[in-house]
Amino acid sequence: MAEKKYSKYIIEYDPTRWPMERRPIVSHMDESVAKGSYFYIMHWVAPGFADNLGDFKYAGHPPHIHKDAELLFHIGGNPEDPMDLGAEVIMYLGPEMEEHHITRTCCIWIPPNFIHSPWLPVRIDRPFLFIEVNQGPSHTEKSYRQILPKEARERIPWEMWPDEGYLR
Amino acid sequence: MAYKIDVKKCLKCGLCVTDCPEGAIVVDDKVTESDGLVLYTVRIDPDKCTDCGVCVSHEWWCPAKAISKA
């Protein structure tokens, strides 16, 4: 397609910058992609997504915080019932790791510095869209491994989840 | 000094040490566990604290909600 004046505003995901890993990402935006953009990631969560997580209760992204508020949209793909997520996701919230089972289309509001995760899809009947919206220009993260049982901490590949944007 | 740290709630993450604008939250002890986790025992230095209230200015300034008015 011929390049037009505003073609630069139509942005496709660049898999050479961010590998797909196990999630089929469809959009990744931040200030390095478009000046002035906040940090967003959108990906599908399809059947099989969590197959390699096994029976580990604390599998998936370990407990962490961000400097900026975050919105976690879970959007079901059932046109007959848009509020049906078609899946079940376990999400832990707060320093107490309060357990929530997400089965409906929703947005989880994560205030700045609020401890959240693991986020663990345990049943996926139908693909759903997951949109991560950070209300800041770049990604920040600090893990809270101390709220996990010690035996769980030892099973987590922490190199996958480095702290970012926080002073040590 | 108008604020206190609840040591039972404190997760020893040390975030308050870097975020206090007056540098009034100080490290008393630092322990590195076998898996690399670093834990900080902290306290409020009454000589540095100006009672500015930043540490309770929003709900999760402290991710453990361990700081409150004395």
Coordinates of N, CA, C and O in Angstrom, one line a residue, chain B:
Chain B
M1 N 7.1 13.5 65.4 CA 6.9 12.7 64.2 C 5.5 12.1 64.1 O 5.0 11.5 65.1
A2 N 4.8 12.3 63.0 CA 3.4 12.0 63.0 C 3.1 10.6 62.4 O 1.9 10.2 62.3
Y3 N 4.1 9.9 61.9 CA 3.9 8.7 61.2 C 4.7 7.5 61.8 O 5.7 7.7 62.5
K4 N 4.1 6.3 61.6 CA 4.8 5.1 62.2 C 4.7 4.0 61.2 O 3.9 3.9 60.3
I5 N 5.7 3.0 61.4 CA 5.7 1.8 60.5 C 5.3 0.6 61.3 O 5.8 0.4 62.4
D6 N 4.3 -0.1 60.8 CA 3.8 -1.3 61.4 C 4.7 -2.5 61.0 O 4.7 -2.9 59.8
V7 N 5.6 -2.9 61.9 CA 6.6 -3.9 61.5 C 6.0 -5.3 61.1 O 6.6 -6.1 60.4
K8 N 4.7 -5.5 61.6 CA 4.1 -6.8 61.3 C 3.6 -6.8 59.9 O 3.5 -7.8 59.2
K9 N 3.2 -5.6 59.4 CA 2.7 -5.5 58.0 C 3.9 -5.3 57.0 O 3.7 -5.7 55.8
C10 N 4.9 -4.7 57.4 CA 6.0 -4.3 56.5 C 6.6 -5.5 55.8 O 6.8 -6.6 56.4
L11 N 6.7 -5.4 54.5 CA 7.2 -6.5 53.6 C 8.7 -6.4 53.4 O 9.3 -7.2 52.7
K12 N 9.3 -5.4 54.0 CA 10.8 -5.2 54.0 C 11.3 -5.0 52.5 O 12.4 -5.5 52.2
C13 N 10.5 -4.4 51.7 CA 10.9 -4.3 50.3 C 11.9 -3.1 50.1 O 12.6 -3.0 49.1
G14 N 11.8 -2.1 51.0 CA 12.7 -1.0 50.9 C 12.3 0.1 50.0 O 13.0 1.1 49.8
L15 N 11.1 0.0 49.4 CA 10.6 1.0 48.5 C 10.5 2.4 49.1 O 10.8 3.4 48.5
C16 N 10.1 2.4 50.4 CA 9.9 3.7 51.1 C 11.2 4.4 51.3 O 11.2 5.6 51.3
V17 N 12.3 3.7 51.3 CA 13.6 4.3 51.5 C 14.0 5.2 50.3 O 14.5 6.3 50.5
T18 N 13.7 4.7 49.2 CA 14.0 5.4 47.9 C 12.9 6.5 47.6 O 13.2 7.5 47.0
D19 N 11.7 6.3 48.1 CA 10.6 7.1 47.7 C 10.3 8.3 48.7 O 9.7 9.3 48.3
C20 N 10.8 8.2 49.9 CA 10.6 9.3 50.9 C 11.4 10.5 50.4 O 12.6 10.5 50.3
P21 N 10.7 11.7 50.1 CA 11.4 12.8 49.6 C 12.4 13.4 50.5 O 13.3 14.2 50.1
E22 N 12.2 13.2 51.8 CA 13.1 13.7 52.8 C 14.3 12.8 53.2 O 15.1 13.1 54.0
G23 N 14.2 11.6 52.7 CA 15.2 10.6 53.1 C 15.1 10.2 54.5 O 16.1 9.9 55.2
A24 N 13.9 10.3 55.0 CA 13.7 10.1 56.5 C 13.4 8.6 56.8 O 13.3 8.3 58.0
I25 N 13.2 7.8 55.8 CA 13.1 6.4 56.1 C 14.4 5.7 55.9 O 14.9 5.7 54.7
V26 N 14.9 5.1 56.9 CA 16.3 4.6 56.8 C 16.4 3.1 57.1 O 15.5 2.5 57.7
V27 N 17.4 2.5 56.5 CA 17.6 1.1 56.7 C 18.4 0.8 58.0 O 19.5 1.3 58.2
D28 N 17.8 -0.1 58.8 CA 18.5 -0.5 60.0 C 19.2 -1.8 59.8 O 20.2 -2.1 60.4
D29 N 18.7 -2.7 58.9 CA 19.3 -4.0 58.7 C 18.9 -4.4 57.3 O 17.9 -4.1 56.8
K30 N 19.9 -5.1 56.6 CA 19.7 -5.6 55.3 C 20.1 -7.1 55.2 O 21.2 -7.4 55.6
V31 N 19.2 -8.0 54.8 CA 19.4 -9.4 54.8 C 19.2 -10.0 53.4 O 18.2 -9.7 52.8
T32 N 20.1 -10.7 52.9 CA 20.0 -11.4 51.6 C 19.7 -12.9 51.8 O 20.5 -13.6 52.4
E33 N 18.5 -13.3 51.4 CA 18.1 -14.7 51.6 C 18.8 -15.6 50.6 O 19.4 -15.1 49.6
S34 N 18.7 -16.9 50.8 CA 19.4 -17.9 49.9 C 19.0 -17.8 48.5 O 19.8 -18.1 47.6
D35 N 17.8 -17.4 48.2 CA 17.4 -17.3 46.8 C 17.6 -15.9 46.2 O 17.1 -15.5 45.1
G36 N 18.4 -15.0 46.9 CA 18.7 -13.7 46.4 C 17.8 -12.6 46.8 O 18.1 -11.4 46.5
L37 N 16.7 -12.9 47.5 CA 15.8 -11.9 47.9 C 16.4 -11.0 49.0 O 17.0 -11.6 50.0
V38 N 16.4 -9.7 48.8 CA 17.0 -8.8 49.8 C 15.8 -8.2 50.6 O 14.9 -7.6 50.0
L39 N 16.0 -8.2 51.9 CA 15.0 -7.7 52.8 C 15.6 -6.6 53.7 O 16.7 -6.8 54.2
Y40 N 14.8 -5.5 53.8 CA 15.3 -4.3 54.5 C 14.4 -4.1 55.8 O 13.2 -4.0 55.7
T41 N 15.1 -4.0 56.9 CA 14.4 -3.6 58.1 C 14.5 -2.0 58.2 O 15.7 -1.5 58.1
V42 N 13.4 -1.3 58.2 CA 13.5 0.1 58.1 C 12.8 0.8 59.3 O 12.0 0.2 60.0
R43 N 13.1 2.1 59.5 CA 12.5 2.9 60.5 C 12.4 4.3 60.0 O 13.2 4.7 59.1
I44 N 11.6 5.1 60.7 CA 11.5 6.5 60.3 C 12.4 7.3 61.3 O 12.4 7.1 62.5
D45 N 13.3 8.1 60.7 CA 14.3 8.9 61.5 C 13.5 10.2 61.9 O 13.2 11.0 61.1
P46 N 13.3 10.3 63.2 CA 12.5 11.5 63.6 C 13.2 12.8 63.4 O 12.5 13.9 63.3
D47 N 14.5 12.8 63.3 CA 15.2 14.0 63.0 C 15.1 14.5 61.5 O 15.3 15.7 61.2
K48 N 14.8 13.5 60.6 CA 14.7 13.9 59.2 C 13.2 14.1 58.8 O 12.9 14.8 57.8
C49 N 12.3 13.4 59.4 CA 10.9 13.4 59.0 C 10.3 14.8 59.2 O 10.4 15.4 60.3
T50 N 9.7 15.3 58.2 CA 9.1 16.7 58.3 C 7.6 16.6 58.4 O 6.9 17.7 58.2
D51 N 7.1 15.4 58.6 CA 5.6 15.2 58.6 C 4.9 15.7 57.3 O 3.8 16.2 57.4
C52 N 5.6 15.5 56.2 CA 5.0 16.0 54.9 C 3.8 15.2 54.5 O 2.9 15.7 53.8
G53 N 3.7 14.0 55.0 CA 2.6 13.1 54.7 C 2.6 12.4 53.3 O 1.6 11.7 53.0
V54 N 3.6 12.5 52.6 CA 3.7 11.8 51.3 C 3.5 10.3 51.5 O 2.9 9.7 50.7
C55 N 4.1 9.8 52.5 CA 4.1 8.3 52.7 C 2.7 7.8 53.0 O 2.5 6.6 52.9
V56 N 1.7 8.6 53.2 CA 0.3 8.2 53.4 C -0.6 8.9 52.4 O -1.8 8.9 52.5
S57 N 0.0 9.5 51.3 CA -0.7 10.4 50.4 C -1.6 9.6 49.4 O -2.5 10.2 48.9
H58 N -1.3 8.4 49.1 CA -2.2 7.6 48.4 C -2.3 6.2 48.9 O -1.3 5.7 49.7
E59 N -3.3 5.5 48.6 CA -3.7 4.2 49.3 C -2.5 3.2 49.4 O -2.3 2.6 50.4
W60 N -1.8 3.1 48.3 CA -0.7 2.0 48.2 C 0.6 2.6 48.0 O 1.5 2.0 47.4
W61 N 0.9 3.9 48.6 CA 2.2 4.4 48.5 C 3.2 3.4 49.1 O 4.2 3.1 48.5
C62 N 2.8 2.8 50.2 CA 3.5 1.6 50.7 C 2.7 0.4 50.3 O 1.5 0.3 50.6
P63 N 3.3 -0.5 49.5 CA 2.6 -1.6 48.9 C 2.0 -2.6 50.0 O 1.1 -3.4 49.7
A64 N 2.5 -2.4 51.2 CA 2.0 -3.3 52.3 C 1.0 -2.5 53.2 O 0.5 -3.1 54.2
K65 N 0.8 -1.2 52.9 CA 0.0 -0.3 53.8 C 0.5 -0.4 55.2 O -0.2 -0.5 56.2
A66 N 1.8 -0.4 55.4 CA 2.4 -0.5 56.7 C 2.7 0.8 57.4 O 3.1 0.9 58.6
I67 N 2.5 1.9 56.7 CA 2.8 3.3 57.3 C 1.4 3.9 57.5 O 0.5 3.9 56.7
S68 N 1.3 4.5 58.7 CA 0.1 5.2 59.1 C 0.4 6.3 60.0 O 1.6 6.5 60.5
K69 N -0.6 7.2 60.3 CA -0.4 8.2 61.3 C -0.2 7.7 62.7 O -0.8 6.7 63.0
A70 N 0.7 8.3 63.4 CA 1.0 7.8 64.8 C -0.1 8.1 65.7 O -0.9 9.1 65.5

